[in-house]
Amino acid sequence: MLSLYVPGGSFIHRAPAAVKLLILLIGSAALFMVSSIPVHAAELVLIAGLFHAARLPWRDTVRQLRTAMILLIPIFLFHVFITDWVLGLETVLRILVLLLLAVLVTLTTKPTEMIDVLEAAARPLRHVGVNPSKASMMLSMVIRFIPMMMREAQEILEAQRARGLDRNAIALLMPLLIKTLKMADDLSEAIEARGYDPEPVVPVWRKKG
Amino acid sequence: MTTRDMVFVALFAALTAACAVFPPFQAPFVPAPIIVQNIGVMLAGSILGAKRGGLSLLLFVVLVALGLPLLTGWKGGFGVILGPTGGFILSWIPAAFVVGWFVEKYWHRLNFWNLLLFNVIGGVIVVYVIGIPWLAVVANMEFGKALAGSTIFIPGDVIKAAVAAAVAMIVKRSYPLVHA
Amino acid sequence: MIQVSNVNHRFGERAVLTGINLSIRERRVGVIGANGSGKSTFARLLNGLLIPDNGTVIVDGLDTREDVKAVRRRVGFVFQNPDNQIVFPVVEEDIAFGLKNLKLPKHEIAQKVDTVLAKYGLTHLRDQAAHLLSGGEKQLLAISAVLVMEPRYVVLDEPMTLLDLRNKKLVLDTIHTIEQPVILITHDLDHLQDFERVIVFDEGRVVADGPPREATRRYTQAMA
């Protein structure tokens, strides 16, 4: 509901999230190293094939790209007038490849799978005092509270609209903040009542001292 | 970090996301629309301080990258982060941290005017310092041109900093969270 | 047994609890009082969410001041607003949270979660997002998430206040099925008819303590 994930059974959907994220990471770096119009055109054809294989509905893909497209046009025009159209085409194609690749990963991977990958990737950071289980608990809490806070914000917006205050940022933010601060107290109590113990992970370089 | 700290970090990330519900609005004599979500970034730093504020925005940006449509206009996904305006989004993490760092340092002397200044340093200057070169590189633009194109946002950003300062001062009086 | 001795507590200038001495060994105890009577503060003493300024709270021989972790393990706590106590986005994840804190092995967690979901009729909702549940379902989830940890006592702080009539009945019926001793904080006398003992709070003091009928009479007098 909250995520952009589109369920499906293609090999891209089933591929491990770690692999997809790694390819995206390497791919995005490579794009800046090798930049030419024929290469990007070939990449576009390849990505179009992947989108076809993933059987993603056009609607979701287009919706994801629409806002980016609005940016691509001025970037292209900028180059046409200031530098030259070849560089403009190359730049726009490169951004397009990058965006399509990222959209493909976003639409075919469940956020929970990506959280698991992040938790695994963050494990080595334990040595500098980062606690991966705490981090993933906080991520879960954010996902839990976003829909609630959005509904709250919606109600505030409607209430202030009725009073003609919906153009007043302070009148919108203040009630939302008060709600947040009150909720924070209740929630901390509830978490501790259920036996949660935020035992600190002591960084190794501090243990020695 | 205590349980309460974790809760604050998580709730302010959710709060920043919830600000996407408020539509951008137009102020008189200001060329670009004012996006309420950017005020959330400054508030996280002003109310929670450096570490908790920065972490809060880190969580928010991670969730955006993971594909949750949390940005104003229901945008999200890795593409937004890697795209031409990705630097502005990523800059929110150090922005909240920098605002929070100043707030902690000047906590006992905090007033509307110096908080406004801190919000401008963290929430506007830091954001531009990261966002504009990013835009220049991704879009193959000259740095000066990218900078010139971004100036229309400056008046709106100063208004946001003022709103954040006013709100954070009210919260500080009734619910001080930095040196409680 | 829960033993509360000579407890006084203040929030700033205001005395919220004065001279509380109670020992609780019944299976069903109701605590009733107006808003601000101190009944919620009293509830928070029982599992160490709040440590009193003076006096002691002893649960099965454990002092909340010294063994707060062990006390919390014994006394489960259900809050008024389920929205502020459901921590995880998905129903079964939230039920598993307390068990993870007890550091139980994975298969045992899975098995206990299954049992409690079935017992409270939540099995069909196990993969649901918590924010999509109805008010009554949310409170059942909150109660299940506490009971799955198998506490010795269950304290419920106005668990029905925010619910509509139908959901109130659903939650009250569920509370009746709890095997452990229950301490129910409420401001509604009707909830306490079958209880063994009712304690009435007013302005931070115990003004009546006894079987429901007698306590109700005192409560109605105090409210008049």
Coordinates of C-alpha atoms in Angstrom, one line a residue:
Chain A
M1 CA 0.0 0.0 0.0
L2 CA 2.6 2.4 1.2
S3 CA 5.4 1.1 -1.1
L4 CA 5.9 1.4 -4.8
Y5 CA 6.4 -2.4 -5.1
V6 CA 4.4 -4.1 -7.8
P7 CA 4.0 -7.8 -7.0
G8 CA 5.0 -10.3 -9.7
G9 CA 6.7 -13.6 -10.3
S10 CA 9.3 -12.7 -12.9
F11 CA 13.0 -13.7 -12.5
I12 CA 13.7 -10.0 -11.7
H13 CA 11.1 -10.1 -8.9
R14 CA 12.7 -13.4 -7.5
A15 CA 16.3 -12.2 -7.8
P16 CA 17.8 -11.5 -4.3
A17 CA 17.5 -7.9 -3.3
A18 CA 21.2 -7.7 -2.5
V19 CA 22.1 -8.6 -6.1
K20 CA 19.7 -6.0 -7.5
L21 CA 21.0 -3.3 -5.2
L22 CA 24.6 -4.2 -6.0
I23 CA 24.0 -4.1 -9.8
L24 CA 22.3 -0.7 -9.4
L25 CA 25.3 0.6 -7.4
I26 CA 27.9 -0.6 -9.8
G27 CA 25.8 0.3 -12.8
S28 CA 25.3 3.9 -11.7
A29 CA 29.0 4.4 -11.1
A30 CA 29.9 2.8 -14.5
L31 CA 27.4 5.1 -16.2
F32 CA 29.5 8.2 -15.4
M33 CA 32.7 6.5 -16.5
V34 CA 31.6 5.3 -20.0
S35 CA 29.4 7.9 -21.5
S36 CA 28.5 7.9 -25.2
I37 CA 25.3 8.0 -27.2
P38 CA 25.6 4.5 -28.9
V39 CA 26.4 2.8 -25.5
H40 CA 23.5 4.5 -23.8
A41 CA 21.2 3.6 -26.6
A42 CA 22.2 -0.1 -26.3
E43 CA 21.7 0.1 -22.6
L44 CA 18.2 1.5 -23.1
V45 CA 17.3 -1.4 -25.4
L46 CA 18.6 -3.9 -22.7
I47 CA 16.6 -2.1 -20.0
A48 CA 13.5 -2.1 -22.1
G49 CA 13.9 -5.9 -22.4
L50 CA 14.2 -6.2 -18.6
F51 CA 11.0 -4.2 -18.1
H52 CA 9.2 -6.4 -20.6
A53 CA 10.5 -9.5 -18.7
A54 CA 9.3 -8.1 -15.4
R55 CA 5.8 -7.5 -16.8
L56 CA 5.4 -4.2 -15.1
P57 CA 2.3 -2.2 -15.8
W58 CA 3.1 0.8 -18.0
R59 CA 1.1 3.0 -15.7
D60 CA 3.4 2.5 -12.7
T61 CA 6.5 3.0 -14.8
V62 CA 5.3 6.1 -16.4
R63 CA 4.1 7.6 -13.1
Q64 CA 7.6 7.0 -11.6
L65 CA 9.3 8.7 -14.5
R66 CA 6.9 11.6 -15.1
T67 CA 8.5 14.1 -12.7
A68 CA 12.0 13.2 -13.9
M69 CA 10.9 13.8 -17.5
I70 CA 9.8 17.3 -16.7
L71 CA 13.4 17.9 -15.5
L72 CA 15.0 16.2 -18.5
I73 CA 13.5 18.7 -21.0
P74 CA 15.1 21.8 -19.5
I75 CA 18.4 20.0 -19.1
F76 CA 18.4 19.1 -22.8
L77 CA 17.3 22.6 -23.9
F78 CA 20.0 24.1 -21.6
H79 CA 22.7 22.1 -23.5
V80 CA 21.2 23.0 -26.9
F81 CA 21.5 26.7 -26.2
I82 CA 24.6 26.8 -24.1
T83 CA 26.9 23.9 -25.2
D84 CA 25.8 21.6 -28.0
W85 CA 22.9 19.2 -28.6
V86 CA 25.2 16.1 -28.8
L87 CA 26.3 16.6 -25.2
G88 CA 22.7 17.3 -24.3
L89 CA 21.5 14.1 -25.8
E90 CA 24.2 12.1 -24.1
T91 CA 23.4 13.7 -20.7
V92 CA 19.7 13.1 -21.0
L93 CA 20.2 9.5 -22.2
R94 CA 22.5 8.8 -19.3
I95 CA 20.1 10.2 -16.7
L96 CA 17.3 8.2 -18.4
V97 CA 19.2 4.9 -18.1
L98 CA 20.0 5.6 -14.5
L99 CA 16.4 6.4 -13.6
L100 CA 15.0 3.4 -15.5
L101 CA 17.4 1.0 -13.7
A102 CA 16.5 2.5 -10.3
V103 CA 12.8 2.4 -11.1
L104 CA 13.1 -1.3 -12.1
V105 CA 14.7 -2.2 -8.8
T106 CA 12.2 -0.1 -6.8
L107 CA 9.2 -1.6 -8.6
T108 CA 10.3 -5.3 -8.3
T109 CA 11.7 -5.4 -4.7
K110 CA 9.8 -5.5 -1.4
P111 CA 10.9 -2.8 1.0
T112 CA 11.2 -5.4 3.8
E113 CA 13.7 -7.4 1.7
M114 CA 15.7 -4.2 1.2
I115 CA 15.7 -3.5 4.9
D116 CA 17.1 -7.0 5.5
V117 CA 19.9 -6.3 3.0
L118 CA 20.6 -3.0 4.7
E119 CA 20.7 -4.7 8.1
A120 CA 23.2 -7.2 6.8
A121 CA 25.3 -4.5 5.1
A122 CA 25.4 -2.5 8.3
R123 CA 26.7 -5.4 10.4
P124 CA 30.4 -4.5 10.0
L125 CA 29.5 -1.0 11.4
R126 CA 28.9 -2.7 14.8
H127 CA 32.6 -2.2 15.3
V128 CA 32.2 1.6 15.3
G129 CA 29.3 1.6 17.7
V130 CA 26.3 1.2 15.3
N131 CA 23.7 -1.3 16.4
P132 CA 22.1 -2.8 13.3
S133 CA 19.2 -4.3 15.2
K134 CA 18.4 -0.9 16.7
A135 CA 18.6 0.7 13.2
S136 CA 16.2 -1.9 11.8
M137 CA 13.8 -1.4 14.7
M138 CA 13.8 2.3 14.1
L139 CA 13.1 1.8 10.4
S140 CA 10.2 -0.5 11.3
M141 CA 8.8 2.1 13.6
V142 CA 9.0 4.8 10.9
I143 CA 7.1 2.5 8.6
R144 CA 4.5 1.8 11.3
F145 CA 4.0 5.5 12.1
I146 CA 4.0 7.1 8.6
P147 CA 0.4 6.1 7.7
M148 CA -0.8 7.3 11.1
M149 CA 1.0 10.6 10.9
M150 CA -0.2 11.1 7.3
R151 CA -3.8 10.6 8.4
E152 CA -3.2 13.0 11.3
A153 CA -1.7 15.6 8.9
Q154 CA -4.7 15.1 6.5
E155 CA -7.1 15.8 9.4
I156 CA -5.2 18.9 10.5
L157 CA -5.2 20.2 6.9
E158 CA -8.9 19.8 6.7
A159 CA -9.6 21.3 10.1
Q160 CA -7.4 24.4 9.2
R161 CA -8.9 24.7 5.8
A162 CA -12.3 25.0 7.5
R163 CA -10.9 27.9 9.5
G164 CA -9.1 29.4 6.4
L165 CA -5.7 28.6 7.9
D166 CA -4.6 26.0 5.4
R167 CA -2.0 28.4 3.9
N168 CA -0.4 29.0 7.3
A169 CA 2.5 26.7 7.8
I170 CA 2.7 27.3 11.5
A171 CA -1.0 26.4 11.9
L172 CA -0.3 23.1 10.1
L173 CA 2.9 22.2 11.8
M174 CA 2.2 23.1 15.4
P175 CA -0.7 20.6 16.0
L176 CA 1.3 17.8 14.2
L177 CA 4.3 18.5 16.4
I178 CA 2.2 18.5 19.6
K179 CA 0.7 15.2 18.6
T180 CA 4.2 13.8 17.9
L181 CA 5.7 14.8 21.2
K182 CA 2.7 13.3 23.1
M183 CA 3.0 10.1 21.2
A184 CA 6.7 9.8 21.8
D185 CA 6.1 9.6 25.6
D186 CA 3.4 7.0 25.3
L187 CA 5.3 5.0 22.9
S188 CA 8.6 4.9 24.9
E189 CA 6.6 3.7 27.9
A190 CA 4.9 1.0 25.9
I191 CA 8.2 -0.2 24.4
E192 CA 9.8 -0.5 27.8
A193 CA 6.7 -2.1 29.4
R194 CA 7.2 -4.9 26.9
G195 CA 10.7 -5.6 28.2
Y196 CA 12.8 -3.8 25.5
D197 CA 16.3 -3.1 26.6
P198 CA 18.3 -0.7 24.5
E199 CA 21.6 -2.2 25.6
P200 CA 24.3 -0.1 24.1
V201 CA 26.9 -1.7 21.8
V202 CA 30.2 -0.5 23.0
P203 CA 32.6 0.3 20.2
V204 CA 35.7 -1.9 20.3
W205 CA 38.1 1.0 20.3
R206 CA 36.5 2.3 23.4
K207 CA 36.4 -1.1 25.2
K208 CA 40.2 -1.3 25.2
G209 CA 40.6 2.0 27.1
Chain B
M1 CA 20.8 5.9 22.8
T2 CA 17.8 5.4 25.0
T3 CA 14.4 4.0 24.0
R4 CA 13.1 7.6 24.0
D5 CA 15.8 8.7 21.7
M6 CA 15.0 5.9 19.2
V7 CA 11.3 6.8 19.4
F8 CA 12.0 10.5 18.7
V9 CA 14.3 9.7 15.8
A10 CA 11.6 7.4 14.3
L11 CA 8.7 9.8 14.9
F12 CA 10.5 12.8 13.3
A13 CA 11.3 10.7 10.3
A14 CA 7.6 9.9 10.1
L15 CA 6.7 13.6 10.7
T16 CA 8.9 14.7 7.8
A17 CA 7.1 12.1 5.6
A18 CA 3.7 13.3 6.8
C19 CA 4.6 16.9 5.8
A20 CA 4.2 15.6 2.2
V21 CA 0.5 15.8 2.8
F22 CA 0.6 19.6 3.1
P23 CA 0.4 21.1 -0.4
P24 CA 3.2 23.5 -1.5
F25 CA 2.0 27.1 -1.3
Q26 CA 2.7 30.3 -3.0
A27 CA 3.8 33.3 -1.0
P28 CA 3.5 36.9 -2.3
F29 CA 6.7 38.1 -4.2
V30 CA 8.3 34.7 -3.9
P31 CA 8.9 33.1 -7.3
A32 CA 9.1 29.4 -6.3
P33 CA 6.4 27.5 -4.3
I34 CA 7.2 26.8 -0.6
I35 CA 7.4 23.1 0.2
V36 CA 6.4 22.4 3.8
Q37 CA 8.5 19.2 3.9
N38 CA 11.8 21.1 3.8
I39 CA 10.6 22.8 7.0
G40 CA 10.4 19.3 8.6
V41 CA 14.2 18.9 8.0
M42 CA 15.0 22.1 9.9
L43 CA 12.6 21.2 12.7
A44 CA 14.2 17.8 13.2
G45 CA 17.6 19.5 13.8
S46 CA 16.1 22.4 15.8
I47 CA 14.1 20.2 18.1
L48 CA 16.1 17.0 18.4
G49 CA 19.7 18.3 18.1
A50 CA 22.5 17.1 15.9
K51 CA 22.7 13.3 16.3
R52 CA 19.0 12.5 16.7
G53 CA 18.0 15.0 14.0
G54 CA 20.6 13.8 11.5
L55 CA 19.7 10.1 12.2
S56 CA 16.0 11.0 11.7
L57 CA 16.6 12.3 8.2
L58 CA 19.0 9.4 7.5
L59 CA 16.1 7.0 8.1
F60 CA 13.8 9.1 6.0
V61 CA 16.2 9.2 3.1
V62 CA 16.9 5.5 3.4
L63 CA 13.2 4.8 3.1
V64 CA 12.8 7.1 0.1
A65 CA 15.7 5.2 -1.5
L66 CA 14.1 1.9 -0.7
G67 CA 11.1 3.0 -2.7
L68 CA 8.5 4.5 -0.4
P69 CA 6.8 7.4 -2.1
L70 CA 7.4 9.9 0.8
L71 CA 8.6 13.0 -1.0
T72 CA 6.2 15.9 -1.8
G73 CA 4.2 14.9 -4.9
W74 CA 4.4 11.2 -3.8
K75 CA 7.8 10.6 -5.3
G76 CA 10.3 8.1 -4.1
G77 CA 12.7 5.3 -5.1
F78 CA 16.3 5.0 -5.9
G79 CA 15.8 7.0 -9.1
V80 CA 15.0 10.2 -7.2
I81 CA 18.2 9.9 -5.2
L82 CA 20.4 9.3 -8.2
G83 CA 18.6 11.8 -10.4
P84 CA 19.6 15.5 -11.0
T85 CA 17.9 16.7 -7.7
G86 CA 19.1 13.8 -5.6
G87 CA 21.8 15.9 -4.0
F88 CA 19.2 18.2 -2.4
I89 CA 17.5 15.1 -0.9
L90 CA 20.7 13.6 0.4
S91 CA 21.8 17.0 1.8
W92 CA 18.9 16.8 4.3
I93 CA 20.9 14.5 6.5
P94 CA 23.9 16.8 7.1
A95 CA 21.4 19.8 7.0
A96 CA 19.5 18.5 10.0
F97 CA 22.8 17.6 11.7
V98 CA 24.3 21.0 11.2
V99 CA 21.2 22.9 12.5
G100 CA 21.2 20.6 15.5
W101 CA 24.8 21.1 16.2
F102 CA 24.4 24.9 16.4
V103 CA 21.2 24.5 18.5
E104 CA 23.0 22.3 21.0
K105 CA 26.0 24.7 21.2
Y106 CA 23.8 27.8 21.7
W107 CA 20.9 26.1 23.6
H108 CA 20.8 28.5 26.5
R109 CA 21.0 31.6 24.4
L110 CA 18.6 30.4 21.7
N111 CA 16.1 33.0 20.4
F112 CA 14.2 33.4 17.2
W113 CA 16.9 35.4 15.4
N114 CA 19.9 33.1 16.0
L115 CA 17.7 30.0 15.4
L116 CA 16.7 31.6 12.0
L117 CA 20.4 32.1 11.2
F118 CA 21.2 28.4 12.2
N119 CA 18.3 27.2 10.0
V120 CA 19.7 29.2 7.1
I121 CA 23.2 27.8 7.6
G122 CA 22.1 24.2 7.9
G123 CA 18.8 24.1 6.1
V124 CA 19.7 26.4 3.1
I125 CA 23.5 26.8 2.7
V126 CA 24.4 23.1 3.4
V127 CA 21.6 22.0 1.1
Y128 CA 22.8 24.3 -1.7
V129 CA 26.5 23.4 -1.2
I130 CA 25.6 19.7 -1.8
G131 CA 22.6 20.0 -4.1
I132 CA 24.0 22.4 -6.7
P133 CA 27.3 20.6 -7.6
W134 CA 25.3 17.3 -7.7
L135 CA 22.9 18.9 -10.2
A136 CA 25.8 20.3 -12.2
V137 CA 27.5 16.9 -12.5
V138 CA 24.5 14.8 -13.2
A139 CA 23.1 17.3 -15.8
N140 CA 26.5 18.2 -17.3
M141 CA 25.9 21.8 -16.4
E142 CA 28.4 24.5 -15.6
F143 CA 28.5 25.1 -11.9
G144 CA 27.7 28.8 -12.2
K145 CA 24.7 28.1 -14.4
A146 CA 23.3 25.6 -11.9
L147 CA 23.8 28.1 -9.1
A148 CA 22.1 30.9 -11.0
G149 CA 19.2 28.6 -11.8
S150 CA 18.8 27.8 -8.1
T151 CA 18.6 31.4 -6.9
I152 CA 14.9 31.7 -7.4
F153 CA 14.4 29.3 -4.5
I154 CA 16.4 31.4 -2.0
P155 CA 13.5 33.8 -0.8
G156 CA 11.2 30.8 -0.2
D157 CA 13.9 29.0 1.7
V158 CA 14.5 31.9 4.0
I159 CA 10.7 32.0 4.7
K160 CA 10.9 28.3 5.6
A161 CA 13.8 28.9 7.9
A162 CA 11.8 31.6 9.7
V163 CA 8.7 29.3 10.1
A164 CA 10.9 26.5 11.5
A165 CA 12.6 28.9 13.9
A166 CA 9.2 30.3 15.1
V167 CA 7.8 26.8 15.6
A168 CA 10.9 25.4 17.3
M169 CA 11.0 28.3 19.7
I170 CA 7.4 27.5 20.8
V171 CA 8.3 23.9 21.3
K172 CA 11.5 24.7 23.2
R173 CA 9.5 26.7 25.8
S174 CA 7.0 24.0 26.5
Y175 CA 8.9 20.8 25.7
P176 CA 12.7 21.3 25.8
L177 CA 14.4 18.2 24.3
V178 CA 18.0 19.0 23.9
H179 CA 19.2 19.7 27.4
A180 CA 16.1 18.5 29.3
Chain C
M1 CA 1.0 -10.7 45.5
I2 CA 1.5 -7.0 44.8
Q3 CA 2.3 -4.9 47.9
V4 CA 2.1 -1.1 47.8
S5 CA 3.4 0.5 51.0
N6 CA 3.3 4.2 52.0
V7 CA 3.5 5.5 48.5
N8 CA 3.5 9.3 47.9
H9 CA 4.1 10.8 44.5
R10 CA 4.2 14.3 43.1
F11 CA 4.3 15.8 39.6
G12 CA 6.1 19.1 40.3
E13 CA 3.8 21.0 42.7
R14 CA 0.9 18.7 42.5
A15 CA 0.5 15.6 44.8
V16 CA -0.9 12.9 42.6
L17 CA -0.7 10.0 45.1
T18 CA -0.9 10.4 48.9
G19 CA -0.5 7.6 51.5
I20 CA -1.3 4.6 49.4
N21 CA -1.2 1.2 51.2
L22 CA -2.7 -1.7 49.4
S23 CA -2.0 -5.4 49.0
I24 CA -3.5 -7.1 45.9
R25 CA -4.0 -10.8 45.8
E26 CA -7.4 -11.2 44.2
R27 CA -7.9 -12.5 40.6
R28 CA -10.0 -9.5 39.5
V29 CA -9.4 -6.0 40.8
G30 CA -11.0 -2.9 39.4
V31 CA -9.6 0.6 40.0
I32 CA -12.0 3.4 39.4
G33 CA -11.9 7.2 39.7
A34 CA -12.5 10.4 37.9
N35 CA -9.9 11.9 35.5
G36 CA -6.9 13.1 37.4
S37 CA -7.8 11.0 40.5
G38 CA -4.4 9.3 40.3
K39 CA -5.6 5.9 39.1
S40 CA -3.4 5.9 36.0
T41 CA -0.4 7.0 38.0
F42 CA -1.2 4.1 40.4
A43 CA -1.3 1.7 37.5
R44 CA 2.2 2.8 36.3
L45 CA 3.6 2.0 39.7
L46 CA 2.7 -1.6 39.4
N47 CA 5.2 -2.6 36.7
G48 CA 7.9 0.0 37.4
L49 CA 7.0 2.4 34.6
L50 CA 6.9 4.9 37.4
I51 CA 9.1 4.7 40.6
P52 CA 7.3 6.6 43.5
D53 CA 9.0 9.5 45.3
N54 CA 8.5 7.7 48.6
G55 CA 7.3 4.2 49.6
T56 CA 7.8 0.8 47.9
V57 CA 6.0 -1.4 45.4
I58 CA 6.8 -5.1 45.8
V59 CA 5.7 -7.7 43.2
D60 CA 6.1 -11.3 44.4
G61 CA 9.0 -10.1 46.6
L62 CA 10.6 -8.0 43.9
D63 CA 11.0 -4.3 44.5
T64 CA 10.3 -2.1 41.5
R65 CA 13.1 0.2 42.6
E66 CA 15.7 -2.6 42.4
D67 CA 14.5 -5.3 40.0
V68 CA 12.6 -3.2 37.4
K69 CA 13.3 -5.7 34.6
A70 CA 12.1 -8.7 36.5
V71 CA 9.0 -6.8 37.6
R72 CA 8.2 -5.8 34.0
R73 CA 8.5 -9.4 33.0
R74 CA 5.9 -10.3 35.6
V75 CA 3.4 -7.5 35.1
G76 CA 2.0 -7.0 31.6
F77 CA 0.7 -3.5 30.8
V78 CA -2.0 -2.5 28.3
F79 CA -2.4 1.2 27.6
Q80 CA -5.4 3.3 26.7
N81 CA -4.5 4.1 23.1
P82 CA -3.5 1.0 21.1
D83 CA -2.1 3.3 18.4
N84 CA 0.6 4.4 20.7
Q85 CA 1.7 1.0 21.8
I86 CA 1.8 -1.0 18.6
V87 CA 5.4 -0.7 17.6
F88 CA 5.7 -2.8 14.4
P89 CA 4.0 -2.3 11.1
V90 CA 2.6 -5.8 10.7
V91 CA 0.4 -7.7 13.2
E92 CA 2.5 -10.8 13.7
E93 CA 5.8 -8.8 13.9
D94 CA 4.3 -6.7 16.7
I95 CA 3.2 -9.8 18.7
A96 CA 6.7 -11.3 18.3
F97 CA 8.4 -8.1 19.6
G98 CA 8.0 -8.8 23.3
L99 CA 9.2 -12.4 22.8
K100 CA 12.3 -11.2 21.0
N101 CA 13.0 -9.0 24.0
L102 CA 12.9 -12.2 26.1
K103 CA 15.5 -13.6 23.8
L104 CA 13.5 -16.8 23.0
P105 CA 14.6 -19.0 20.1
K106 CA 12.9 -18.4 16.7
H107 CA 10.8 -21.6 16.5
E108 CA 9.4 -20.9 20.0
I109 CA 8.5 -17.4 19.1
A110 CA 6.7 -18.6 15.9
Q111 CA 4.8 -21.2 17.9
K112 CA 3.7 -18.8 20.7
V113 CA 2.6 -16.2 18.1
D114 CA 0.5 -18.8 16.3
T115 CA -1.2 -19.8 19.6
V116 CA -2.0 -16.3 20.7
L117 CA -3.3 -15.3 17.3
A118 CA -5.7 -18.2 17.2
K119 CA -6.8 -17.7 20.8
Y120 CA -7.8 -14.1 20.3
G121 CA -9.3 -14.6 16.8
L122 CA -6.6 -12.6 15.0
T123 CA -5.2 -15.4 12.8
H124 CA -6.8 -14.0 9.6
L125 CA -5.1 -10.6 10.3
R126 CA -1.6 -11.9 10.9
D127 CA -0.1 -10.3 7.7
Q128 CA -2.2 -7.2 7.9
A129 CA -0.7 -3.7 8.3
A130 CA -1.5 -2.6 11.9
H131 CA -2.8 0.8 10.8
L132 CA -5.6 -0.8 8.8
L133 CA -7.2 -2.6 11.8
S134 CA -10.3 -1.3 13.5
G135 CA -10.1 0.2 16.9
G136 CA -11.2 -3.0 18.6
E137 CA -8.9 -5.1 16.6
K138 CA -6.0 -2.8 17.5
Q139 CA -6.7 -3.2 21.2
L140 CA -7.0 -7.0 20.9
L141 CA -3.6 -6.9 19.1
A142 CA -2.2 -4.8 22.0
I143 CA -3.6 -7.2 24.6
S144 CA -2.4 -10.3 22.7
A145 CA 1.1 -8.7 22.4
V146 CA 1.2 -8.5 26.2
L147 CA -0.4 -11.8 27.0
V148 CA 2.0 -13.7 24.6
M149 CA 4.8 -12.9 27.0
E150 CA 2.9 -14.9 29.7
P151 CA 3.1 -12.3 32.5
R152 CA 1.9 -13.3 36.0
Y153 CA -0.3 -10.2 36.3
V154 CA -2.0 -8.0 33.7
V155 CA -2.7 -4.3 34.3
L156 CA -5.0 -2.6 31.8
D157 CA -5.2 1.2 31.8
E158 CA -8.6 2.3 30.5
P159 CA -8.4 -0.1 27.5
M160 CA -11.9 0.7 26.4
T161 CA -12.1 4.4 26.7
L162 CA -11.4 5.2 23.1
L163 CA -13.6 2.4 21.6
D164 CA -17.2 2.4 20.3
L165 CA -19.8 0.3 22.1
R166 CA -19.4 -2.8 20.0
N167 CA -15.6 -2.8 20.4
K168 CA -15.9 -2.1 24.1
K169 CA -17.9 -5.3 24.5
L170 CA -15.4 -7.3 22.4
V171 CA -12.5 -6.1 24.5
L172 CA -14.3 -6.5 27.8
D173 CA -15.3 -10.1 26.9
T174 CA -11.7 -10.8 26.0
I175 CA -10.5 -9.4 29.4
H176 CA -12.9 -11.8 31.1
T177 CA -11.1 -14.8 29.5
I178 CA -7.7 -13.8 30.7
E179 CA -6.4 -16.5 33.1
Q180 CA -4.0 -14.3 35.1
P181 CA -5.0 -11.9 37.8
V182 CA -6.3 -8.7 36.2
I183 CA -6.1 -5.2 37.4
L184 CA -8.4 -3.1 35.3
I185 CA -8.3 0.7 35.5
T186 CA -11.5 2.3 34.2
H187 CA -14.0 5.1 34.8
D188 CA -17.0 3.0 33.9
L189 CA -18.6 1.1 36.8
D190 CA -20.4 -1.3 34.5
H191 CA -17.1 -2.9 33.6
L192 CA -16.5 -4.1 37.2
Q193 CA -19.8 -5.9 38.1
D194 CA -18.2 -9.4 38.3
F195 CA -15.0 -8.2 40.0
E196 CA -13.9 -9.4 43.4
R197 CA -12.6 -6.1 44.6
V198 CA -13.0 -2.5 43.5
I199 CA -10.6 0.3 44.7
V200 CA -11.9 3.9 44.4
F201 CA -9.4 6.8 43.9
D202 CA -10.2 10.4 44.5
E203 CA -7.6 13.3 44.5
G204 CA -4.8 10.9 44.9
R205 CA -6.2 8.9 47.8
V206 CA -8.0 5.6 48.2
V207 CA -11.5 6.6 49.3
A208 CA -13.1 3.2 49.1
D209 CA -12.0 -0.4 48.8
G210 CA -14.2 -3.5 48.8
P211 CA -16.7 -5.6 46.9
P212 CA -18.1 -3.8 43.8
R213 CA -21.5 -3.0 45.3
E214 CA -20.1 -1.1 48.3
A215 CA -17.4 0.6 46.3
T216 CA -19.8 1.7 43.7
R217 CA -22.0 3.3 46.3
R218 CA -19.0 5.3 47.6
Y219 CA -17.9 6.2 44.1
T220 CA -21.4 7.5 43.2
Q221 CA -21.5 9.5 46.4
A222 CA -18.0 11.0 45.7
M223 CA -19.1 11.9 42.1
A224 CA -22.3 13.6 43.2

